[in-house]
mmCIF file of C-alpha atoms in Angstrom:
data_model
loop_
_atom_site.group_PDB
_atom_site.id
_atom_site.type_symbol
_atom_site.label_atom_id
_atom_site.label_comp_id
_atom_site.label_asym_id
_atom_site.label_seq_id
_atom_site.Cartn_x
_atom_site.Cartn_y
_atom_site.Cartn_z
ATOM 1 C CA MET A 300 11.665 -16.609 8.546
ATOM 2 C CA ILE A 301 8.675 -15.714 6.335
ATOM 3 C CA GLN A 302 7.926 -16.799 2.797
ATOM 4 C CA THR A 303 4.725 -16.235 0.840
ATOM 5 C CA ARG A 304 3.899 -17.220 -2.706
ATOM 6 C CA GLY A 305 0.776 -15.960 -4.442
ATOM 7 C CA LEU A 306 -0.816 -15.112 -1.085
ATOM 8 C CA THR A 307 -4.397 -14.058 -1.760
ATOM 9 C CA LYS A 308 -7.428 -13.085 0.308
ATOM 10 C CA ASP A 309 -10.919 -12.406 -1.021
ATOM 11 C CA PHE A 310 -13.892 -11.342 1.080
ATOM 12 C CA VAL A 311 -17.336 -12.201 -0.255
ATOM 13 C CA VAL A 312 -19.573 -9.225 0.514
ATOM 14 C CA SER A 313 -22.668 -10.492 -1.273
ATOM 15 C CA SER A 314 -23.682 -12.846 -4.049
ATOM 16 C CA THR A 315 -22.632 -10.199 -6.550
ATOM 17 C CA GLU A 316 -19.674 -8.553 -4.824
ATOM 18 C CA THR A 317 -16.259 -9.846 -3.787
ATOM 19 C CA VAL A 318 -13.512 -7.664 -2.329
ATOM 20 C CA HIS A 319 -10.032 -8.709 -3.472
ATOM 21 C CA ALA A 320 -8.110 -7.527 -0.410
ATOM 22 C CA VAL A 321 -4.779 -9.243 -1.137
ATOM 23 C CA ARG A 322 -3.826 -10.176 -4.680
ATOM 24 C CA GLY A 323 -1.005 -12.689 -4.951
ATOM 25 C CA ILE A 324 1.702 -11.348 -2.651
ATOM 26 C CA ASP A 325 5.197 -12.871 -2.858
ATOM 27 C CA LEU A 326 7.335 -11.975 0.141
ATOM 28 C CA ASP A 327 10.600 -13.213 1.679
ATOM 29 C CA ILE A 328 11.767 -11.997 5.093
ATOM 30 C CA ALA A 329 15.029 -13.273 6.570
ATOM 31 C CA PRO A 330 15.661 -13.964 10.279
ATOM 32 C CA GLY A 331 16.588 -10.818 12.200
ATOM 33 C CA GLU A 332 15.177 -8.326 9.702
ATOM 34 C CA LEU A 333 12.900 -5.421 10.581
ATOM 35 C CA VAL A 334 10.599 -4.942 7.606
ATOM 36 C CA ALA A 335 8.013 -2.165 7.322
ATOM 37 C CA VAL A 336 4.926 -2.733 5.185
ATOM 38 C CA LEU A 337 3.719 0.647 3.990
ATOM 39 C CA GLY A 338 0.531 1.635 2.212
ATOM 40 C CA PRO A 339 -2.764 3.529 2.547
ATOM 41 C CA ASN A 340 -5.848 2.251 4.357
ATOM 42 C CA GLY A 341 -7.383 -0.602 2.410
ATOM 43 C CA ALA A 342 -4.104 -1.528 0.702
ATOM 44 C CA GLY A 343 -4.078 -5.028 2.218
ATOM 45 C CA LYS A 344 -1.409 -4.522 4.893
ATOM 46 C CA SER A 345 -3.408 -5.649 7.906
ATOM 47 C CA THR A 346 -5.125 -8.448 5.980
ATOM 48 C CA THR A 347 -1.707 -9.820 5.040
ATOM 49 C CA MET A 348 -0.619 -9.520 8.667
ATOM 50 C CA ARG A 349 -3.709 -11.406 9.843
ATOM 51 C CA MET A 350 -3.039 -14.247 7.408
ATOM 52 C CA LEU A 351 0.590 -14.536 8.510
ATOM 53 C CA THR A 352 -0.483 -14.643 12.167
ATOM 54 C CA THR A 353 -3.132 -17.339 11.429
ATOM 55 C CA LEU A 354 -6.053 -15.095 12.401
ATOM 56 C CA ILE A 355 -7.641 -15.613 8.976
ATOM 57 C CA ARG A 356 -7.081 -18.245 6.291
ATOM 58 C CA PRO A 357 -5.789 -17.326 2.843
ATOM 59 C CA THR A 358 -8.118 -17.780 -0.098
ATOM 60 C CA ALA A 359 -5.205 -18.991 -2.218
ATOM 61 C CA GLY A 360 -1.426 -19.167 -2.238
ATOM 62 C CA THR A 361 0.966 -20.338 0.469
ATOM 63 C CA ALA A 362 2.659 -18.823 3.502
ATOM 64 C CA THR A 363 5.244 -20.277 5.855
ATOM 65 C CA VAL A 364 6.311 -18.607 9.085
ATOM 66 C CA ALA A 365 9.392 -19.922 10.904
ATOM 67 C CA GLY A 366 9.318 -22.786 8.418
ATOM 68 C CA VAL A 367 5.743 -23.778 9.317
ATOM 69 C CA ASP A 368 2.741 -23.604 6.982
ATOM 70 C CA VAL A 369 0.146 -21.179 8.373
ATOM 71 C CA VAL A 370 -2.779 -23.284 7.151
ATOM 72 C CA ALA A 371 -1.458 -26.785 7.830
ATOM 73 C CA ASP A 372 -0.146 -26.100 11.355
ATOM 74 C CA PRO A 373 -1.402 -22.773 12.752
ATOM 75 C CA GLY A 374 -0.852 -23.815 16.371
ATOM 76 C CA THR A 375 2.880 -24.243 15.868
ATOM 77 C CA VAL A 376 3.066 -20.929 14.016
ATOM 78 C CA ARG A 377 1.459 -19.162 16.987
ATOM 79 C CA ARG A 378 4.082 -20.562 19.358
ATOM 80 C CA HIS A 379 6.798 -18.898 17.282
ATOM 81 C CA ILE A 380 5.208 -15.460 16.916
ATOM 82 C CA GLY A 381 4.027 -12.488 18.920
ATOM 83 C CA TYR A 382 1.310 -10.198 17.612
ATOM 84 C CA VAL A 383 0.450 -6.651 18.642
ATOM 85 C CA GLY A 384 -2.718 -5.562 16.853
ATOM 86 C CA GLN A 385 -4.197 -2.135 16.272
ATOM 87 C CA GLY A 386 -6.433 -2.203 19.356
ATOM 88 C CA ASN A 387 -5.374 -2.568 22.978
ATOM 89 C CA GLY A 388 -5.254 -6.284 23.737
ATOM 90 C CA ALA A 389 -5.246 -6.178 27.526
ATOM 91 C CA GLY A 390 -8.403 -6.572 29.610
ATOM 92 C CA HIS A 391 -9.265 -3.216 31.138
ATOM 93 C CA GLN A 392 -10.223 -4.457 34.611
ATOM 94 C CA GLN A 393 -7.123 -6.594 35.176
ATOM 95 C CA ARG A 394 -3.989 -5.292 36.833
ATOM 96 C CA ALA A 395 -1.065 -4.961 34.427
ATOM 97 C CA ALA A 396 1.047 -7.646 36.109
ATOM 98 C CA ASP A 397 -1.883 -10.064 36.378
ATOM 99 C CA GLU A 398 -2.632 -9.632 32.678
ATOM 100 C CA LEU A 399 0.931 -10.572 31.768
ATOM 101 C CA THR A 400 1.044 -13.538 34.134
ATOM 102 C CA MET A 401 -2.231 -14.865 32.771
ATOM 103 C CA GLN A 402 -0.911 -14.525 29.217
ATOM 104 C CA GLY A 403 2.159 -16.511 30.211
ATOM 105 C CA ARG A 404 -0.042 -19.260 31.620
ATOM 106 C CA VAL A 405 -2.012 -19.359 28.357
ATOM 107 C CA TYR A 406 1.275 -20.060 26.567
ATOM 108 C CA GLY A 407 2.045 -22.980 28.870
ATOM 109 C CA LEU A 408 4.358 -21.412 31.444
ATOM 110 C CA ASP A 409 3.933 -22.630 35.001
ATOM 111 C CA ARG A 410 2.961 -19.989 37.541
ATOM 112 C CA ALA A 411 6.493 -19.340 38.791
ATOM 113 C CA ALA A 412 7.886 -19.048 35.256
ATOM 114 C CA ALA A 413 5.011 -16.781 34.206
ATOM 115 C CA GLN A 414 5.628 -14.504 37.186
ATOM 116 C CA ARG A 415 9.367 -14.345 36.425
ATOM 117 C CA ARG A 416 8.646 -13.491 32.801
ATOM 118 C CA THR A 417 6.144 -10.848 33.928
ATOM 119 C CA ALA A 418 8.763 -9.193 36.121
ATOM 120 C CA GLU A 419 11.303 -9.258 33.261
ATOM 121 C CA LEU A 420 8.937 -7.629 30.791
ATOM 122 C CA LEU A 421 7.611 -5.027 33.221
ATOM 123 C CA ASP A 422 11.206 -3.986 33.835
ATOM 124 C CA ALA A 423 12.189 -4.100 30.146
ATOM 125 C CA LEU A 424 9.261 -1.898 29.113
ATOM 126 C CA ASP A 425 9.474 0.509 32.061
ATOM 127 C CA LEU A 426 6.194 -0.670 33.596
ATOM 128 C CA THR A 427 7.342 -2.010 36.980
ATOM 129 C CA ALA A 428 5.922 0.962 38.901
ATOM 130 C CA LEU A 429 2.558 0.322 37.218
ATOM 131 C CA ALA A 430 2.380 -3.418 37.903
ATOM 132 C CA LYS A 431 -0.573 -3.171 40.298
ATOM 133 C CA ARG A 432 -2.453 -0.532 38.359
ATOM 134 C CA LYS A 433 -5.573 -1.497 36.415
ATOM 135 C CA VAL A 434 -5.126 -1.483 32.664
ATOM 136 C CA SER A 435 -8.029 0.974 32.380
ATOM 137 C CA ASP A 436 -6.035 3.470 34.456
ATOM 138 C CA LEU A 437 -2.972 3.401 32.190
ATOM 139 C CA SER A 438 -2.278 6.124 29.646
ATOM 140 C CA GLY A 439 -2.288 5.355 25.940
ATOM 141 C CA GLY A 440 1.486 5.062 25.770
ATOM 142 C CA GLN A 441 1.585 2.800 28.825
ATOM 143 C CA ARG A 442 -1.136 0.534 27.387
ATOM 144 C CA ARG A 443 0.765 0.154 24.131
ATOM 145 C CA ARG A 444 3.916 -0.836 26.026
ATOM 146 C CA LEU A 445 1.826 -3.389 27.901
ATOM 147 C CA ASP A 446 0.484 -4.685 24.574
ATOM 148 C CA VAL A 447 4.052 -5.182 23.377
ATOM 149 C CA ALA A 448 4.854 -7.023 26.609
ATOM 150 C CA LEU A 449 1.856 -9.309 26.035
ATOM 151 C CA GLY A 450 3.172 -10.074 22.561
ATOM 152 C CA LEU A 451 6.593 -10.981 23.976
ATOM 153 C CA VAL A 452 5.571 -13.019 27.011
ATOM 154 C CA HIS A 453 6.448 -16.366 25.376
ATOM 155 C CA ALA A 454 9.768 -15.059 23.959
ATOM 156 C CA PRO A 455 8.784 -15.356 20.279
ATOM 157 C CA ARG A 456 11.317 -15.418 17.461
ATOM 158 C CA LEU A 457 9.125 -13.163 15.336
ATOM 159 C CA LEU A 458 7.050 -10.123 16.346
ATOM 160 C CA PHE A 459 4.237 -8.652 14.234
ATOM 161 C CA LEU A 460 3.387 -5.017 14.984
ATOM 162 C CA ASP A 461 0.220 -3.804 13.256
ATOM 163 C CA GLU A 462 0.289 0.008 13.449
ATOM 164 C CA PRO A 463 1.620 -0.084 17.029
ATOM 165 C CA THR A 464 1.938 3.677 17.512
ATOM 166 C CA THR A 465 -1.285 4.921 15.911
ATOM 167 C CA GLY A 466 -2.912 7.473 18.235
ATOM 168 C CA LEU A 467 0.250 8.161 20.243
ATOM 169 C CA ASP A 468 1.913 11.545 20.407
ATOM 170 C CA PRO A 469 5.527 11.923 19.178
ATOM 171 C CA HIS A 470 6.993 11.529 22.673
ATOM 172 C CA ASN A 471 5.192 8.248 23.311
ATOM 173 C CA ARG A 472 5.968 6.982 19.816
ATOM 174 C CA ALA A 473 9.682 7.595 20.364
ATOM 175 C CA ASN A 474 9.523 6.017 23.821
ATOM 176 C CA LEU A 475 7.822 2.866 22.535
ATOM 177 C CA TRP A 476 10.310 2.491 19.694
ATOM 178 C CA GLU A 477 13.228 2.918 22.070
ATOM 179 C CA HIS A 478 11.976 -0.082 24.051
ATOM 180 C CA ILE A 479 11.201 -2.174 20.965
ATOM 181 C CA SER A 480 14.616 -1.457 19.422
ATOM 182 C CA ARG A 481 16.449 -2.431 22.582
ATOM 183 C CA LEU A 482 14.491 -5.674 22.992
ATOM 184 C CA ARG A 483 15.034 -6.554 19.347
ATOM 185 C CA ALA A 484 18.799 -6.064 19.679
ATOM 186 C CA GLU A 485 18.950 -8.090 22.885
ATOM 187 C CA HIS A 486 16.960 -11.043 21.535
ATOM 188 C CA ASP A 487 17.726 -10.918 17.780
ATOM 189 C CA MET A 488 14.029 -10.829 16.895
ATOM 190 C CA THR A 489 12.541 -10.549 13.450
ATOM 191 C CA ILE A 490 9.943 -7.755 13.286
ATOM 192 C CA VAL A 491 7.270 -7.096 10.683
ATOM 193 C CA LEU A 492 5.699 -3.661 11.039
ATOM 194 C CA THR A 493 2.747 -2.007 9.357
ATOM 195 C CA THR A 494 2.481 1.737 9.805
ATOM 196 C CA HIS A 495 1.040 4.982 8.453
ATOM 197 C CA TYR A 496 3.995 6.892 9.885
ATOM 198 C CA LEU A 497 6.510 7.516 7.121
ATOM 199 C CA ASP A 498 9.274 8.485 9.546
ATOM 200 C CA GLU A 499 8.972 5.145 11.361
ATOM 201 C CA ALA A 500 9.345 3.187 8.156
ATOM 202 C CA ASP A 501 12.205 5.431 7.053
ATOM 203 C CA THR A 502 14.288 5.336 10.224
ATOM 204 C CA MET A 503 13.412 2.021 11.884
ATOM 205 C CA ALA A 504 13.106 -0.487 9.037
ATOM 206 C CA GLU A 505 15.904 -2.169 7.129
ATOM 207 C CA ARG A 506 13.485 -2.845 4.281
ATOM 208 C CA VAL A 507 10.312 -1.137 3.145
ATOM 209 C CA VAL A 508 7.637 -3.088 1.288
ATOM 210 C CA VAL A 509 5.093 -0.814 -0.400
ATOM 211 C CA VAL A 510 1.628 -2.338 -0.850
ATOM 212 C CA ASP A 511 -1.206 -0.851 -2.886
ATOM 213 C CA HIS A 512 -4.475 -2.445 -4.006
ATOM 214 C CA GLY A 513 -3.437 -5.741 -2.405
ATOM 215 C CA GLN A 514 -0.160 -6.067 -4.308
ATOM 216 C CA VAL A 515 3.511 -5.424 -3.551
ATOM 217 C CA ILE A 516 4.576 -2.575 -5.826
ATOM 218 C CA ALA A 517 8.069 -1.951 -4.390
ATOM 219 C CA ASP A 518 10.497 -3.701 -2.033
ATOM 220 C CA ASP A 519 13.885 -2.223 -1.089
ATOM 221 C CA THR A 520 15.664 -0.247 1.593
ATOM 222 C CA ALA A 521 14.176 3.179 2.252
ATOM 223 C CA ASP A 522 17.243 4.848 0.751
ATOM 224 C CA GLY A 523 17.149 2.522 -2.253
ATOM 225 C CA LEU A 524 13.509 3.338 -2.943
ATOM 226 C CA LYS A 525 14.104 7.064 -2.628
ATOM 227 C CA ARG A 526 17.178 6.967 -4.827
ATOM 228 C CA THR A 527 15.703 4.906 -7.658
ATOM 229 C CA LEU A 528 12.060 5.996 -7.634
ATOM 230 C CA ALA A 529 11.919 9.577 -6.379
ATOM 231 C CA GLY A 530 15.262 11.345 -6.707
ATOM 232 C CA ASP A 531 16.471 14.587 -5.163
ATOM 233 C CA ARG A 532 14.841 17.961 -5.814
ATOM 234 C CA VAL A 533 16.268 21.432 -6.181
ATOM 235 C CA VAL A 534 14.119 24.431 -5.249
ATOM 236 C CA LEU A 535 15.418 27.742 -6.558
ATOM 237 C CA THR A 536 13.970 31.155 -5.683
ATOM 238 C CA VAL A 537 14.876 33.886 -8.145
ATOM 239 C CA ALA A 538 16.035 37.228 -6.732
ATOM 240 C CA VAL A 539 14.129 40.432 -7.470
ATOM 241 C CA GLY A 540 14.790 41.461 -11.049
ATOM 242 C CA GLY A 541 15.661 37.924 -12.100
ATOM 243 C CA THR A 542 13.755 35.847 -14.604
ATOM 244 C CA ALA A 543 12.395 32.477 -13.521
ATOM 245 C CA SER A 544 12.109 31.273 -17.100
ATOM 246 C CA ARG A 545 15.816 31.927 -17.649
ATOM 247 C CA VAL A 546 16.660 29.936 -14.513
ATOM 248 C CA ALA A 547 14.375 27.136 -15.695
ATOM 249 C CA SER A 548 16.326 26.968 -18.963
ATOM 250 C CA ILE A 549 19.562 26.664 -17.005
ATOM 251 C CA VAL A 550 18.098 23.839 -14.919
ATOM 252 C CA GLU A 551 16.814 22.031 -18.007
ATOM 253 C CA ALA A 552 20.342 22.063 -19.427
ATOM 254 C CA LEU A 553 21.669 20.248 -16.350
ATOM 255 C CA PRO A 554 22.367 16.570 -17.196
ATOM 256 C CA GLY A 555 19.748 14.323 -15.599
ATOM 257 C CA ALA A 556 17.353 17.134 -14.647
ATOM 258 C CA ARG A 557 13.670 16.330 -15.119
ATOM 259 C CA ASP A 558 10.195 17.519 -14.125
ATOM 260 C CA VAL A 559 11.258 21.175 -14.257
ATOM 261 C CA SER A 560 8.447 23.493 -13.152
ATOM 262 C CA VAL A 561 8.036 27.230 -12.607
ATOM 263 C CA VAL A 562 5.614 28.713 -10.070
ATOM 264 C CA GLY A 563 5.966 32.469 -9.659
ATOM 265 C CA ASP A 564 9.574 33.182 -8.731
ATOM 266 C CA ARG A 565 10.331 29.539 -7.842
ATOM 267 C CA VAL A 566 11.850 26.880 -10.056
ATOM 268 C CA GLU A 567 11.764 23.222 -9.006
ATOM 269 C CA ALA A 568 13.227 20.117 -10.625
ATOM 270 C CA ARG A 569 14.226 16.508 -9.971
ATOM 271 C CA VAL A 570 17.959 15.841 -10.149
ATOM 272 C CA ALA A 571 20.236 12.898 -9.425
ATOM 273 C CA ASP A 572 22.266 14.653 -6.713
ATOM 274 C CA ALA A 573 20.835 17.886 -5.338
ATOM 275 C CA GLY A 574 23.872 18.561 -3.148
ATOM 276 C CA ALA A 575 26.146 18.658 -6.186
ATOM 277 C CA ALA A 576 23.628 20.419 -8.424
ATOM 278 C CA VAL A 577 22.871 23.421 -6.193
ATOM 279 C CA PRO A 578 26.303 25.143 -6.277
ATOM 280 C CA GLU A 579 26.550 24.504 -10.020
ATOM 281 C CA LEU A 580 23.127 26.053 -10.608
ATOM 282 C CA VAL A 581 23.856 29.050 -8.354
ATOM 283 C CA LEU A 582 26.988 29.866 -10.352
ATOM 284 C CA ALA A 583 25.261 29.325 -13.697
ATOM 285 C CA ALA A 584 22.282 31.511 -12.750
ATOM 286 C CA SER A 585 24.528 34.301 -11.490
ATOM 287 C CA GLY A 586 26.603 34.172 -14.664
ATOM 288 C CA ALA A 587 23.438 34.389 -16.764
ATOM 289 C CA GLY A 588 22.250 37.516 -14.969
ATOM 290 C CA ALA A 589 19.520 35.735 -12.994
ATOM 291 C CA PRO A 590 20.840 35.643 -9.420
ATOM 292 C CA LEU A 591 19.088 33.420 -6.891
ATOM 293 C CA LEU A 592 17.642 34.526 -3.563
ATOM 294 C CA GLU A 593 17.624 30.964 -2.236
ATOM 295 C CA ALA A 594 18.721 27.533 -3.463
ATOM 296 C CA LEU A 595 17.653 24.401 -1.600
ATOM 297 C CA ALA A 596 18.673 20.771 -1.973
ATOM 298 C CA VAL A 597 15.695 18.636 -0.932
ATOM 299 C CA ARG A 598 16.115 14.933 -0.261
ATOM 300 C CA PRO A 599 13.183 12.686 -1.216
ATOM 301 C CA THR A 600 10.800 11.165 1.314
ATOM 302 C CA LEU A 601 8.908 7.893 1.277
ATOM 303 C CA ASP A 602 5.825 9.915 0.396
ATOM 304 C CA ASP A 603 7.675 11.039 -2.737
ATOM 305 C CA VAL A 604 8.321 7.355 -3.454
ATOM 306 C CA PHE A 605 4.641 6.504 -3.092
ATOM 307 C CA LEU A 606 3.711 9.448 -5.300
ATOM 308 C CA ALA A 607 6.151 8.264 -7.968
ATOM 309 C CA LEU A 608 4.737 4.731 -7.793
ATOM 310 C CA THR A 609 1.023 5.489 -7.710
ATOM 311 C CA GLY A 610 0.502 9.098 -8.744
ATOM 312 C CA ARG A 611 -0.946 10.011 -5.356
ATOM 313 C CA SER A 612 0.429 10.977 -1.956
ATOM 314 C CA LEU A 613 0.365 8.456 0.869
ATOM 315 C CA ARG A 614 -0.052 11.356 3.285
ATOM 316 C CA ASP A 615 -3.119 12.584 1.399
ATOM 317 C CA SER A 616 -4.530 9.039 1.291
ATOM 318 C CA ALA A 617 -4.222 8.781 5.066
ATOM 319 C CA GLU A 618 -5.795 12.185 5.665
ATOM 320 C CA ASN A 619 -8.741 11.307 3.435
ATOM 321 C CA THR A 620 -9.474 8.272 5.627
ATOM 322 C CA GLY A 621 -9.151 10.107 8.929
ATOM 323 C CA THR A 622 -5.659 8.878 9.850
ATOM 324 C CA THR A 623 -2.352 10.714 9.777
ATOM 325 C CA THR A 624 1.140 10.060 8.498
ATOM 326 C CA THR A 625 2.802 12.659 10.679
ATOM 327 C CA ILE A 626 1.862 12.820 14.372
ATOM 328 C CA GLY A 627 -0.627 11.179 16.679
ATOM 329 C CA THR A 628 -3.271 12.703 18.931
ATOM 330 C CA GLU A 629 -2.929 11.227 22.408
ATOM 331 C CA ALA A 630 -1.613 13.210 25.372
ATOM 332 C CA ALA A 631 1.807 12.244 26.704
ATOM 333 C CA ALA A 632 2.087 9.480 29.262
#
């Protein structure tokens, strides 16, 4: 469905400065996949998305979408894709139904077909009761559902979602994803998603592509990335009278244990299988006269993966740029 080779985008800022936003990305996405592209602000996610949707031309490299070259035949590419950008795409003074019908007409549907498609999408995205309401009067969650409807009006084979839930609260995020997941299953769509929300990438995507400094630095399932790049952790709290250093020595003797650290009465380490390691460590610590108050098996997150890849936290990167990787800010719809 999508193939890129050496996809590159440079932005000339001045005669002496060029920003290398995307640096030779190779990417293959099969029909029907839901792929999340994950990375901090400025990583090149949205720039890559804009090249694949023909909004900007690559500086170098090639990209085909639905078998069509994005530079040679952008018009045909657009007929195959839907795009939901970071901002609200609907006109604020139009009624929701009118906005959808007009979008259908832009894509070549006759008026009757556009109105039928409008009714279908309003129903599918739980917007029928809001059909006559002005877009400006819709809540944030309702506007984002309308944006998704606008992206689907011509029944595309491939849907691009560029940070679709940014600014929504957890309830509205879950609601939007419920609708998107159902529509994807019903129509066997391919979806490419960029997001700051680690839980979305973890639970919704079949593959996670990690981008940093304009390059793909990892590409696998979420579980595969966590297993190979981050690993499980054990967190052991030593009981009163115990010795953390003695517990640390026990952990270090465990096959495959690494990154053992001691902070106060807590000992942490990376292990291959925390679930299997914890009971073994509890018994060993007790036998060595250093009983544990608490022993936790902690599964890795995608933020742990990013930290392992880059040496910095994706969550911290987002917070430093005024975004969030946890929850949004808008009131519920």
